[in-house]
Coordinates of C-alpha atoms and ligand atoms in Angstrom, one line a residue:
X45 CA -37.9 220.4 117.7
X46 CA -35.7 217.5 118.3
X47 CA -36.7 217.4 121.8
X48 CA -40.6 217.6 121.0
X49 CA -39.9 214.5 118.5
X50 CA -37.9 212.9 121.2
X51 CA -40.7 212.8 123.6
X52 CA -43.2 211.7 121.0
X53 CA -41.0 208.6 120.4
X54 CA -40.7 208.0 124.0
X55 CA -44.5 208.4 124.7
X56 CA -45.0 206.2 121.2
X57 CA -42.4 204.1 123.3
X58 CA -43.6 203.2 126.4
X59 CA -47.4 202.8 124.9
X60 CA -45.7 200.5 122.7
X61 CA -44.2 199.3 125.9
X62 CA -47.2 198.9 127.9
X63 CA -49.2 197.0 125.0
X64 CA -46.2 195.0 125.0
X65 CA -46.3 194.3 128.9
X66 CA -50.3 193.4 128.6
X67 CA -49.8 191.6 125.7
X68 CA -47.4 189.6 127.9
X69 CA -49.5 188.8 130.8
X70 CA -52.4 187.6 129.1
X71 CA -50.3 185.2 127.5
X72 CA -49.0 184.1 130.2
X73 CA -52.3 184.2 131.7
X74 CA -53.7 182.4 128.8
X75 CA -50.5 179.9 128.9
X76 CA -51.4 176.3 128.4
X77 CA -51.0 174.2 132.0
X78 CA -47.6 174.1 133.5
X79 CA -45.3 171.8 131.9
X80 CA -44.0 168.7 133.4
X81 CA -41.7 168.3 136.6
X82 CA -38.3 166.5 136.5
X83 CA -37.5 165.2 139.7
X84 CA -34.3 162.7 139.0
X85 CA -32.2 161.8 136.1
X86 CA -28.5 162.3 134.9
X87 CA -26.2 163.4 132.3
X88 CA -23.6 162.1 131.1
X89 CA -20.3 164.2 129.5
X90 CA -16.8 163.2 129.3
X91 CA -15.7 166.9 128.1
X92 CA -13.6 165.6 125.2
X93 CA -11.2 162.8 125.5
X94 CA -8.2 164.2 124.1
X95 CA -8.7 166.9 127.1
X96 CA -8.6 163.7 129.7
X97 CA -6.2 162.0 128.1
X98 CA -3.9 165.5 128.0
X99 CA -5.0 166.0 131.8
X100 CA -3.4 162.7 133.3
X101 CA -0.7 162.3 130.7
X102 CA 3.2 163.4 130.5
X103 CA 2.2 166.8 129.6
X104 CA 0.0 168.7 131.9
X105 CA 0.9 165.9 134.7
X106 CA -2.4 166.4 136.6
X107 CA -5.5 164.9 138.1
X108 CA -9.1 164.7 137.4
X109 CA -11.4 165.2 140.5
X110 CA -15.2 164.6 140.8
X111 CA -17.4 165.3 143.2
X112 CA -20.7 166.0 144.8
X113 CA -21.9 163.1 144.1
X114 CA -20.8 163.3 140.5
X115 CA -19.0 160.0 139.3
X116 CA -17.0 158.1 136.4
X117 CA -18.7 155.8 134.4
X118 CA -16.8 154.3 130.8
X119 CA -14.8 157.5 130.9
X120 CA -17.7 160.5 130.8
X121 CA -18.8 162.1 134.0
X122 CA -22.1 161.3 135.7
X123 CA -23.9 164.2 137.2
X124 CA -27.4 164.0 138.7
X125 CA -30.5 164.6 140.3
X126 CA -32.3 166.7 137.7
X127 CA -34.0 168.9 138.1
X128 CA -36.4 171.6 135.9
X129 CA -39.1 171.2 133.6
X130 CA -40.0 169.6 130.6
X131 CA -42.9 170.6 128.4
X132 CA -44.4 167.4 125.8
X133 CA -46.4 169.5 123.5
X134 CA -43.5 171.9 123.2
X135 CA -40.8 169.8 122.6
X136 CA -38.5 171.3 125.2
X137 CA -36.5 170.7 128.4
X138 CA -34.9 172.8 131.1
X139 CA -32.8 171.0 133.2
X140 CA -30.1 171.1 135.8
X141 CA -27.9 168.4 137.1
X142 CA -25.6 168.6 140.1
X143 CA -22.1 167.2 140.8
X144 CA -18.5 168.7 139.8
X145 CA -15.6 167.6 138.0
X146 CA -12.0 169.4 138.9
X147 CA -9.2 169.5 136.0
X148 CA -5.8 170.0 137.2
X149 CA -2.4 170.4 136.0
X150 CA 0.9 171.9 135.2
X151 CA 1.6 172.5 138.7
X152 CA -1.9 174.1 139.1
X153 CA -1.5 176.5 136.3
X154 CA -4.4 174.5 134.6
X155 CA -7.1 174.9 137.6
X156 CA -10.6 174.2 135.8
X157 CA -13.9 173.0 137.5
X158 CA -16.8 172.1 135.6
X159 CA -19.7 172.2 137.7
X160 CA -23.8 172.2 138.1
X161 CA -24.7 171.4 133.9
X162 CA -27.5 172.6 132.6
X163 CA -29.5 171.7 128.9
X164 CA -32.0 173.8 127.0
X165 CA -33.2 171.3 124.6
X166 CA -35.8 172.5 122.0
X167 CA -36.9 169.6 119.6
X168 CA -33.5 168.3 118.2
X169 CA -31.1 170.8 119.8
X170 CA -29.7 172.8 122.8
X171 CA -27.4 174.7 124.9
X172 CA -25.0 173.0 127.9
X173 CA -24.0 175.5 130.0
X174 CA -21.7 174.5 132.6
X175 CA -20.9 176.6 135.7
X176 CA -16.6 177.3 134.6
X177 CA -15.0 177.8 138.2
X178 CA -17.9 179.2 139.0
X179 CA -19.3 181.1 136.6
X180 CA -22.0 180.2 134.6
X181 CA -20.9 179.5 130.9
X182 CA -22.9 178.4 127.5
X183 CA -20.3 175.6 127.1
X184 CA -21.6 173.8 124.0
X185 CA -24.3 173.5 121.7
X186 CA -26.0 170.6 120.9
X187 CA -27.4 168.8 118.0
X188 CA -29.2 165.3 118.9
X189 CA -32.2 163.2 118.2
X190 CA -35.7 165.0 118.9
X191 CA -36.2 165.1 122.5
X192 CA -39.4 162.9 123.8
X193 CA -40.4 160.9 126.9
X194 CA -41.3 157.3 127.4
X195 CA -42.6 156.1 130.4
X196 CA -41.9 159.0 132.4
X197 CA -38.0 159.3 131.3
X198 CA -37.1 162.0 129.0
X199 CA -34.1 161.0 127.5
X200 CA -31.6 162.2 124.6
X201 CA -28.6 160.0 123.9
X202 CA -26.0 160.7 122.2
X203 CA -25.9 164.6 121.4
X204 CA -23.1 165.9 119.3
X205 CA -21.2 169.2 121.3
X206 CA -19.5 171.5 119.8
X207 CA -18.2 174.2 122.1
X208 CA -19.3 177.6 122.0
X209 CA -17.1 181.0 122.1
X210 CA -17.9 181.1 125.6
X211 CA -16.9 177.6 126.5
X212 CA -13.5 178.2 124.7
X213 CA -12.6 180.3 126.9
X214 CA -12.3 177.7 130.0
X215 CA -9.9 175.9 127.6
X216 CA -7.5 178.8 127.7
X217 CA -8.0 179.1 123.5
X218 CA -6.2 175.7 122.7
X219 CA -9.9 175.0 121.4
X220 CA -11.8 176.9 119.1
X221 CA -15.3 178.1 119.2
X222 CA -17.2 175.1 116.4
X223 CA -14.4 172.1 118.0
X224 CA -16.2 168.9 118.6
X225 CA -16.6 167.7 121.9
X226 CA -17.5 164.3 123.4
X227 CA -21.1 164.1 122.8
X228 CA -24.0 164.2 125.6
X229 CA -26.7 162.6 127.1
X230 CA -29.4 163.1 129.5
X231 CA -32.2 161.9 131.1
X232 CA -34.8 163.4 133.5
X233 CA -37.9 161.6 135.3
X234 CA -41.3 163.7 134.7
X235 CA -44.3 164.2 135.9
X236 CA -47.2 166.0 135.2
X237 CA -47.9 168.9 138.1
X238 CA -50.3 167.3 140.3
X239 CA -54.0 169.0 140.0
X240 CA -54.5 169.1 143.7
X241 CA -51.7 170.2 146.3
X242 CA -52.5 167.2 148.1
X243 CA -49.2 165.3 148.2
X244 CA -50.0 161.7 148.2
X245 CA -49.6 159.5 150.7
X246 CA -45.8 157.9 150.9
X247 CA -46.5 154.3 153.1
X248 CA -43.9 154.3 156.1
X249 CA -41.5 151.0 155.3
X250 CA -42.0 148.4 157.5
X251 CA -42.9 149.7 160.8
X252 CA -42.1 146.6 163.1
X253 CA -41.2 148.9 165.7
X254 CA -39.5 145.5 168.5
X255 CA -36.4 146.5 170.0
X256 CA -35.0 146.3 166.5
X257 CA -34.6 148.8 163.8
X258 CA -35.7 148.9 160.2
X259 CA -36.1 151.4 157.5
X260 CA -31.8 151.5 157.5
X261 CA -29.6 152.2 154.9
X262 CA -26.0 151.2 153.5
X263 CA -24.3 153.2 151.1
X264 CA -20.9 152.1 149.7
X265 CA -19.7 152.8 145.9
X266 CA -17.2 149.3 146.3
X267 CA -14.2 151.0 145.2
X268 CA -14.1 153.5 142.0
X269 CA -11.1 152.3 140.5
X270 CA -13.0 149.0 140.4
X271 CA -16.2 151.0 139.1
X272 CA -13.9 152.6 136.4
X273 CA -12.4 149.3 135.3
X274 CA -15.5 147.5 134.9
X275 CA -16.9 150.9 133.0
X276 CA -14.2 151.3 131.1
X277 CA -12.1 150.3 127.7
X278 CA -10.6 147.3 129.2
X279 CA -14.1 145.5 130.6
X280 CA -16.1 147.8 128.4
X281 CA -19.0 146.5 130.8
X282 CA -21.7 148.1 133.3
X283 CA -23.7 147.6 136.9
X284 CA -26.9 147.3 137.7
X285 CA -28.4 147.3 141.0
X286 CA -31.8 145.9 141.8
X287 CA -33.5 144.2 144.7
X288 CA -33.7 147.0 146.7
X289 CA -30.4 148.2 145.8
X290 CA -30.0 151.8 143.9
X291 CA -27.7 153.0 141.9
X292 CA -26.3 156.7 143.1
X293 CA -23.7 157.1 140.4
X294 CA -20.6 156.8 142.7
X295 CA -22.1 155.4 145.6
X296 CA -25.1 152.4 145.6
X297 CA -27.6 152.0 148.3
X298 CA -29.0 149.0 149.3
X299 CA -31.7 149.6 151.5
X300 CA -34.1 147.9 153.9
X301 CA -31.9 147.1 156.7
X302 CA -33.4 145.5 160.5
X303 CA -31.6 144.4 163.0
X304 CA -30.1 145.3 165.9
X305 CA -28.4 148.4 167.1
X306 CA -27.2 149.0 170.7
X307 CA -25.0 151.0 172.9
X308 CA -22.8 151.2 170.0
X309 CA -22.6 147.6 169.0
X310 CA -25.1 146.9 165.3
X311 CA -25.7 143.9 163.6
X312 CA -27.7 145.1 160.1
X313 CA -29.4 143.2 157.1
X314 CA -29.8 145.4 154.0
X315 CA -31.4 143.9 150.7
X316 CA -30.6 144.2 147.3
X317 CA -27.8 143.2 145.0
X318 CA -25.6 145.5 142.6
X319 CA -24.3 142.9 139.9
X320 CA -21.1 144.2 137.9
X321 CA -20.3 142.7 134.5
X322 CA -18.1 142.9 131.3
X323 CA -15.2 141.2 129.9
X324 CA -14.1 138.4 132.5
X325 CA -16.2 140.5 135.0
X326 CA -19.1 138.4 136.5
X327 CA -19.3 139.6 140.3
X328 CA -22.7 140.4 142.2
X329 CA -22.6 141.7 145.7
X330 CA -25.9 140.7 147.3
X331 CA -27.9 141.6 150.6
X332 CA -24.9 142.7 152.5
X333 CA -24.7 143.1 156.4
X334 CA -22.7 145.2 158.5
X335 CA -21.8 144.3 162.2
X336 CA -19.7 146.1 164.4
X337 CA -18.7 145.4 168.1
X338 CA -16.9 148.0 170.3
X339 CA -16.9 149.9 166.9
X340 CA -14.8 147.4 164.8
X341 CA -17.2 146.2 161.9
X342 CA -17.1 144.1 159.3
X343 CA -19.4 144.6 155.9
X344 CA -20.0 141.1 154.4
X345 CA -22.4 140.2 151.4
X346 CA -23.8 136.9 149.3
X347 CA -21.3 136.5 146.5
X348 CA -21.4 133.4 144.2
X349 CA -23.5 131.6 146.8
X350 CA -21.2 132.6 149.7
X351 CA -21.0 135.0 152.4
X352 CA -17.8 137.2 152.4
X353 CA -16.7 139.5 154.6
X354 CA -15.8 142.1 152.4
X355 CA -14.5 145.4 154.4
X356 CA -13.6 146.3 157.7
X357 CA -14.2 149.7 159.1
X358 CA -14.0 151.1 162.6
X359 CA -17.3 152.8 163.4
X360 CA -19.5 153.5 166.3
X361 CA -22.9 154.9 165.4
X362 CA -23.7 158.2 166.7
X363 CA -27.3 159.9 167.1
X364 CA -28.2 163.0 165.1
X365 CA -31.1 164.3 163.1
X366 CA -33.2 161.8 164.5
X367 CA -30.8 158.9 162.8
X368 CA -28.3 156.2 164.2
X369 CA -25.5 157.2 162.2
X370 CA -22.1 156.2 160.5
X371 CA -21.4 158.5 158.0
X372 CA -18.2 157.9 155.1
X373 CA -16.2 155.8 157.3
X374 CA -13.0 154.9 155.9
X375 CA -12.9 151.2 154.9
X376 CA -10.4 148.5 153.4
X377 CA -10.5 144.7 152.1
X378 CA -10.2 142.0 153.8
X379 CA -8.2 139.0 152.8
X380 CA -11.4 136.9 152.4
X381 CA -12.2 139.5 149.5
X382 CA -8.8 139.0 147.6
X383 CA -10.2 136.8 145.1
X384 CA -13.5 138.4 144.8
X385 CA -11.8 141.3 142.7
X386 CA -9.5 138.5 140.7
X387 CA -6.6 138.8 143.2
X388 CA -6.4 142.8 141.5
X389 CA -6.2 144.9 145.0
X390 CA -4.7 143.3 148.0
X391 CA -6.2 142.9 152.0
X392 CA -5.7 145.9 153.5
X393 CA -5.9 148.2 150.2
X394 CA -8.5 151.7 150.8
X395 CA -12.1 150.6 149.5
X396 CA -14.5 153.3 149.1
X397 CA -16.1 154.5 152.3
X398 CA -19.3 153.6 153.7
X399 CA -22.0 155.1 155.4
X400 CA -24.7 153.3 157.9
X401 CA -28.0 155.2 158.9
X402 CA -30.9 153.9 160.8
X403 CA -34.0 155.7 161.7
X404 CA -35.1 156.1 164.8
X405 CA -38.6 157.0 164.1
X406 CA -41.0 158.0 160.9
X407 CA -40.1 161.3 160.6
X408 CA -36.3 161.0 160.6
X409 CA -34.8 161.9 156.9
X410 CA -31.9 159.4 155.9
X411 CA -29.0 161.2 153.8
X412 CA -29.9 162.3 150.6
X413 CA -29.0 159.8 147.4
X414 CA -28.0 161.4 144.0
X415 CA -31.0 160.5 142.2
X416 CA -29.7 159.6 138.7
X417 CA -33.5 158.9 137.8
X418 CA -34.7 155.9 135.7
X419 CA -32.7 153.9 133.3
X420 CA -34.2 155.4 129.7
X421 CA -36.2 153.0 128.0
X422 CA -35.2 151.8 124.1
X423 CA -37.5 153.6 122.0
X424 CA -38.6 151.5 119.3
X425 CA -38.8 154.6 116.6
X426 CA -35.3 156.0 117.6
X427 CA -32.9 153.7 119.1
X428 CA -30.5 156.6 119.7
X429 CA -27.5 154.6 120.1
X430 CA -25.2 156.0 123.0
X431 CA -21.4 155.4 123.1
X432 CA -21.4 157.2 126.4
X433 CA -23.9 155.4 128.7
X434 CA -22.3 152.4 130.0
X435 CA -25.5 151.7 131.4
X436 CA -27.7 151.4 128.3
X437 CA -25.3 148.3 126.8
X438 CA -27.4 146.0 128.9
X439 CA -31.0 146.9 128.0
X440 CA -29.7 147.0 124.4
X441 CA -28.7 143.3 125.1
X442 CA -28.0 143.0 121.2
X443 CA -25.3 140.5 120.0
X444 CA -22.6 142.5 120.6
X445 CA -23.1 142.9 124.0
X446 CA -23.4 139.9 124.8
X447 CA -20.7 138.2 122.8
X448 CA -18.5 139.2 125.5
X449 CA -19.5 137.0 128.5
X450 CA -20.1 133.5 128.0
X451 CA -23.8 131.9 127.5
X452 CA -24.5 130.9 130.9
X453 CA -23.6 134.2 132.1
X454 CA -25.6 135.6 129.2
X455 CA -28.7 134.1 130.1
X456 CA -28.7 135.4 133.9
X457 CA -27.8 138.7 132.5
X458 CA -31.2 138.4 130.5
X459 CA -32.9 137.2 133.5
X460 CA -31.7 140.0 135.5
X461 CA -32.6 142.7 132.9
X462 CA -35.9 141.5 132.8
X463 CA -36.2 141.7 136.6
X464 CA -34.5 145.4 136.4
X465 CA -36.9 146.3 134.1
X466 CA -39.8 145.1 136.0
X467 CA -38.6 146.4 139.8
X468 CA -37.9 149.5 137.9
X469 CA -41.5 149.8 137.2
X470 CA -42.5 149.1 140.7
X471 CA -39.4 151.5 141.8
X472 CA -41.1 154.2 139.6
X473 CA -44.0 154.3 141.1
X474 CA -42.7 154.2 144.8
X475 CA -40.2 156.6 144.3
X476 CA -39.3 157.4 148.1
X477 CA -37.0 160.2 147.3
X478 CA -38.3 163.1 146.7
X479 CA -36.0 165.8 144.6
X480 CA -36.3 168.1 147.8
X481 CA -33.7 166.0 149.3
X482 CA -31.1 166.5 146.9
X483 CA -28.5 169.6 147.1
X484 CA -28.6 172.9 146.5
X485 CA -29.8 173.4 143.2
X486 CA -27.9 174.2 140.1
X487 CA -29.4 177.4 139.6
X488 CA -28.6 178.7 142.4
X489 CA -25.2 180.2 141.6
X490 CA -21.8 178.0 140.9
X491 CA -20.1 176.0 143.3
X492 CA -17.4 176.7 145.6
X493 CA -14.4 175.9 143.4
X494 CA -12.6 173.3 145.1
X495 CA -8.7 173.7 145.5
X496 CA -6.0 171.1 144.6
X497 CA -4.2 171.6 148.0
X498 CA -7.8 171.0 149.5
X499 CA -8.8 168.0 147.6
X500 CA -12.9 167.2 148.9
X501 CA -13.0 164.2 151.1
X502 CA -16.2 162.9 148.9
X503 CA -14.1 163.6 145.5
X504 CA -12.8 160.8 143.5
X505 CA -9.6 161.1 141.4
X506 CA -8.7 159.7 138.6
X507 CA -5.1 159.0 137.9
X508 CA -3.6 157.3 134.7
X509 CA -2.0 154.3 135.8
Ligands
HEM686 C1 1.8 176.0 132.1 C2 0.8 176.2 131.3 C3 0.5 175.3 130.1 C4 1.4 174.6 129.3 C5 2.9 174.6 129.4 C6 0.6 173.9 128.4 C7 1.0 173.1 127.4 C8 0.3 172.4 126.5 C9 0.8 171.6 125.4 C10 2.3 171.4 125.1 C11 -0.2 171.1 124.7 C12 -0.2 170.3 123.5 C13 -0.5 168.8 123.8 C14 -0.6 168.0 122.6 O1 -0.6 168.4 121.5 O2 -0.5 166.7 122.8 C15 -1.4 171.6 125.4 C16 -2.7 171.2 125.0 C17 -3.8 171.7 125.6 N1 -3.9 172.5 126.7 FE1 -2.3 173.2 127.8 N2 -0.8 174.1 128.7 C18 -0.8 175.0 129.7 C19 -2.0 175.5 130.3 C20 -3.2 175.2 129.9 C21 -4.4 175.7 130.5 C22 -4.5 176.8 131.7 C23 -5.5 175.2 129.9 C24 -6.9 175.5 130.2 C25 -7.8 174.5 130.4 C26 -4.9 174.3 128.9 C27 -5.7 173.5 128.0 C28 -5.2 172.8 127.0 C29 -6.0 172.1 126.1 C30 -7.5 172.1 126.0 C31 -5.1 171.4 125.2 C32 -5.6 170.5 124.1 C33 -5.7 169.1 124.6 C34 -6.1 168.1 123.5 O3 -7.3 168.0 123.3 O4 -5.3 167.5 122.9 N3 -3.6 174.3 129.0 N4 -1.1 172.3 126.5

């Protein structure tokens, strides 16, 4: 008898089952249209500050690494390129960011990379999961202002974290599941999925095709003890790179470059200007050139009406994948740039490397950026103040901000926000790189965990002083 009324159930079961399964596919039949793409954008997480602090301090005697593009900025981490979806009428967001940061310390018996974040956000609260050497872990859950898009940026700022039984776990139980950690923010750009597969039409740059080049690129992050200063307590200030310049987190592009590049010998023009400021911190580095003959080079730039030669490098360009290129070449100041950095770092001191790439035709792809996506716009209804985002304190351009730098500096920093904002717009709707271009995505699995005695050429470390 038991076994008759066992079968019954199951039978019951699986019609139950299958009514389920139908039920299923209509609805996802009968689903409303796909939700919206997010194709750049970044997130911003310092862990917890006591962590840091613990990391680089007398105790654990260690390092923090980041890389993959991932960078420092006022203390959190910057990951980027997002990627995943975002649906309007449903109030939620799936996204995945890219970029590691590596905790080390006690001799390597603390060995902990966070890597690849995630966020599911539904209306005013969500999961980061964060792939834990490797292993995909819900790290913390979130509780934030409703998430919503303006202008094509989805952005939440400012997300309390509290970490989650799983996440305490990476932290070797010296945190509790319910402790606070440094809040979150993100930002995606979206679009709605295109009707038509037709991929519109992305105009060639400039295709003065003489026996010059054009189309190049330059990609140099200055220095990222300089970017951590200027981000950090002690400035408590920001960049911003317009003009043609972009802003990959811990490298910045500045684009457009012509010249001339032969038998090994290049002299390049690139466009664009990344302008650093904060307390006694006015510098912008503008439309800088690189030349190099018999593969000595100097990188010089516009600063404060002048042209300094900045860095010298030793770099031939070589041919692959259809590009003339120089790729993370070691570079270091020169004694001309002293007292661009306030007499701080001396001629010869390590800058951060550089990389030089020039298209030889249409089709050739240039290195992929990290695409930290737009800058989030101020949303009248919810200002959702972020003590994390370095980047937001100069479109906030409130008082306080600007109590630091004097007026004459204040008004160019007005005047240059309002260009951002307005070659931002233009930049929005030219976007030239696509997300395809960016890494292996998150989702994919975690990433190799890098090893201490191995440290990753593209990493940064960060050291207290
Ligand atoms: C040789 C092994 C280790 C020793 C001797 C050690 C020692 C300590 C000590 C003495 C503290 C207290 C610091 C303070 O109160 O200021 C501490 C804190 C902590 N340790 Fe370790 N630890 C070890 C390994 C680890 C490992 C493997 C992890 C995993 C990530 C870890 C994570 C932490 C965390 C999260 C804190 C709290 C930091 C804070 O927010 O103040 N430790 N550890």
């Amino acid at each position: 008898m038991p076994h008759a009324t066992g079968r019954g159930r199951s039978a019951l079961a699986a019609l139950g089952a299958s009514a389920l399964a139908l039920a299923a596919s209509v609805l996802t039949w009968a689903s409303p249209a796909a939700a919206d793409e997010a194709a750049g954008g970044r997130l911003d997480w310092g862990v917890k500050e006591s962590f840091r602090s613990y990391i680089t301090g007398p105790i654990a005697e260690g390092e923090v690494n980041t890389g993959d593009g991932a960078s420092t900025v006022g203390g959190a981490y910057r990951f980027h390129s997002a990627t995943g979806e975002y649906d309007p009428d449903a109030g939620t967001a799936s996204l995945s960011y890219t970029g590691w940061v590596h905790f080390w310390g006690h001799d390597g018996e603390l060995d902990v990379t966070f890597a690849n974040p995630s966020i599911e956000y539904s209306g005013s609260s969500g999961t980061l999961y964060v792939y834990v050497n490797g292993t995909r872990t819900d790290m913390a859950a979130l509780s934030g202002p409703d998430i919503g898009a303006l202008s094509g940026t989805v952005s939440v700022q400012g997300a309390s974290a509290t970490l989650t039984a799983g996440g305490a776990q990476a932290f070797a139980g010296y945190y509790e599941e319910g402790q606070a950690l440094d809040p979150v923010g993100f930002t995606a750009d979206v679009t709605a999925p295109e009707p038509s597969s037709e991929a519109a039409e992305t105009p060639t740059e400039d295709p003065t095709e003489d026996a010059g080049v054009s189309g190049a690129i330059l990609d140099w992050g200055v220095r990222a003890s300089w970017r951590e200063y200027v981000s950090g307590d002690i400035a408590a200030g920001n960049w911003e790179a317009t003009g043609g310049a972009r802003d990959g987190g811990a490298v910045f592009r500045f684009t457009e470059g012509s010249g001339e590049a032969a038998g090994g010998d290049y002299s390049l023009a690139f466009t664009g200007t990344v302008a650093f400021t904060g307390t006694d911190v006015d510098l912008a580095i503008a439309d800088p050139t690189v030349t190099a003959e018999g593969g000595r080079g100097v990188l010089s730039a516009e600063v404060g009406g002048e042209r300094v030669d900045l860095v010298e490098f030793e770099a031939e360009l070589g041919e692959r994948d259809g590009l003339l290129i120089a790729e993370a070449v070691p570079t270091v100041l020169t004694e001309a740039a002293v007292e661009v950095f306030g007499g701080y770092y001396q001629a010869g001191d390590e800058m951060d490397p550089l990389t030089v790439a020039v298209p030889l035709g249409p089709d050739a792809e240039l290195p992929a950026l990290p695409d930290l996506g737009d800058e989030p716009e101020p949303s009248p209804e919810s200002p959702s103040p972020s003590a994390i985002d370095a980047d937001e304190a100069s479109t906030e351009s409130g008082p306080g901000a600007l109590a630091w730098i004097a007026p004459a500096a204040a008004l160019a920093l007005l005047a240059a926000t309002a260009t951002v904002i307005a070659i931002r717009r233009r930049g929005k709707a030219a976007r030239s790189e696509p997300a395809e271009s960016r890494d292996e995505p998150a989702t994919a699995g975690g990433p190799e965990p890098n090893t201490p005695e191995e440290p990753s050429t593209e990493g940064e470390t960060t050291k207290e002083q």
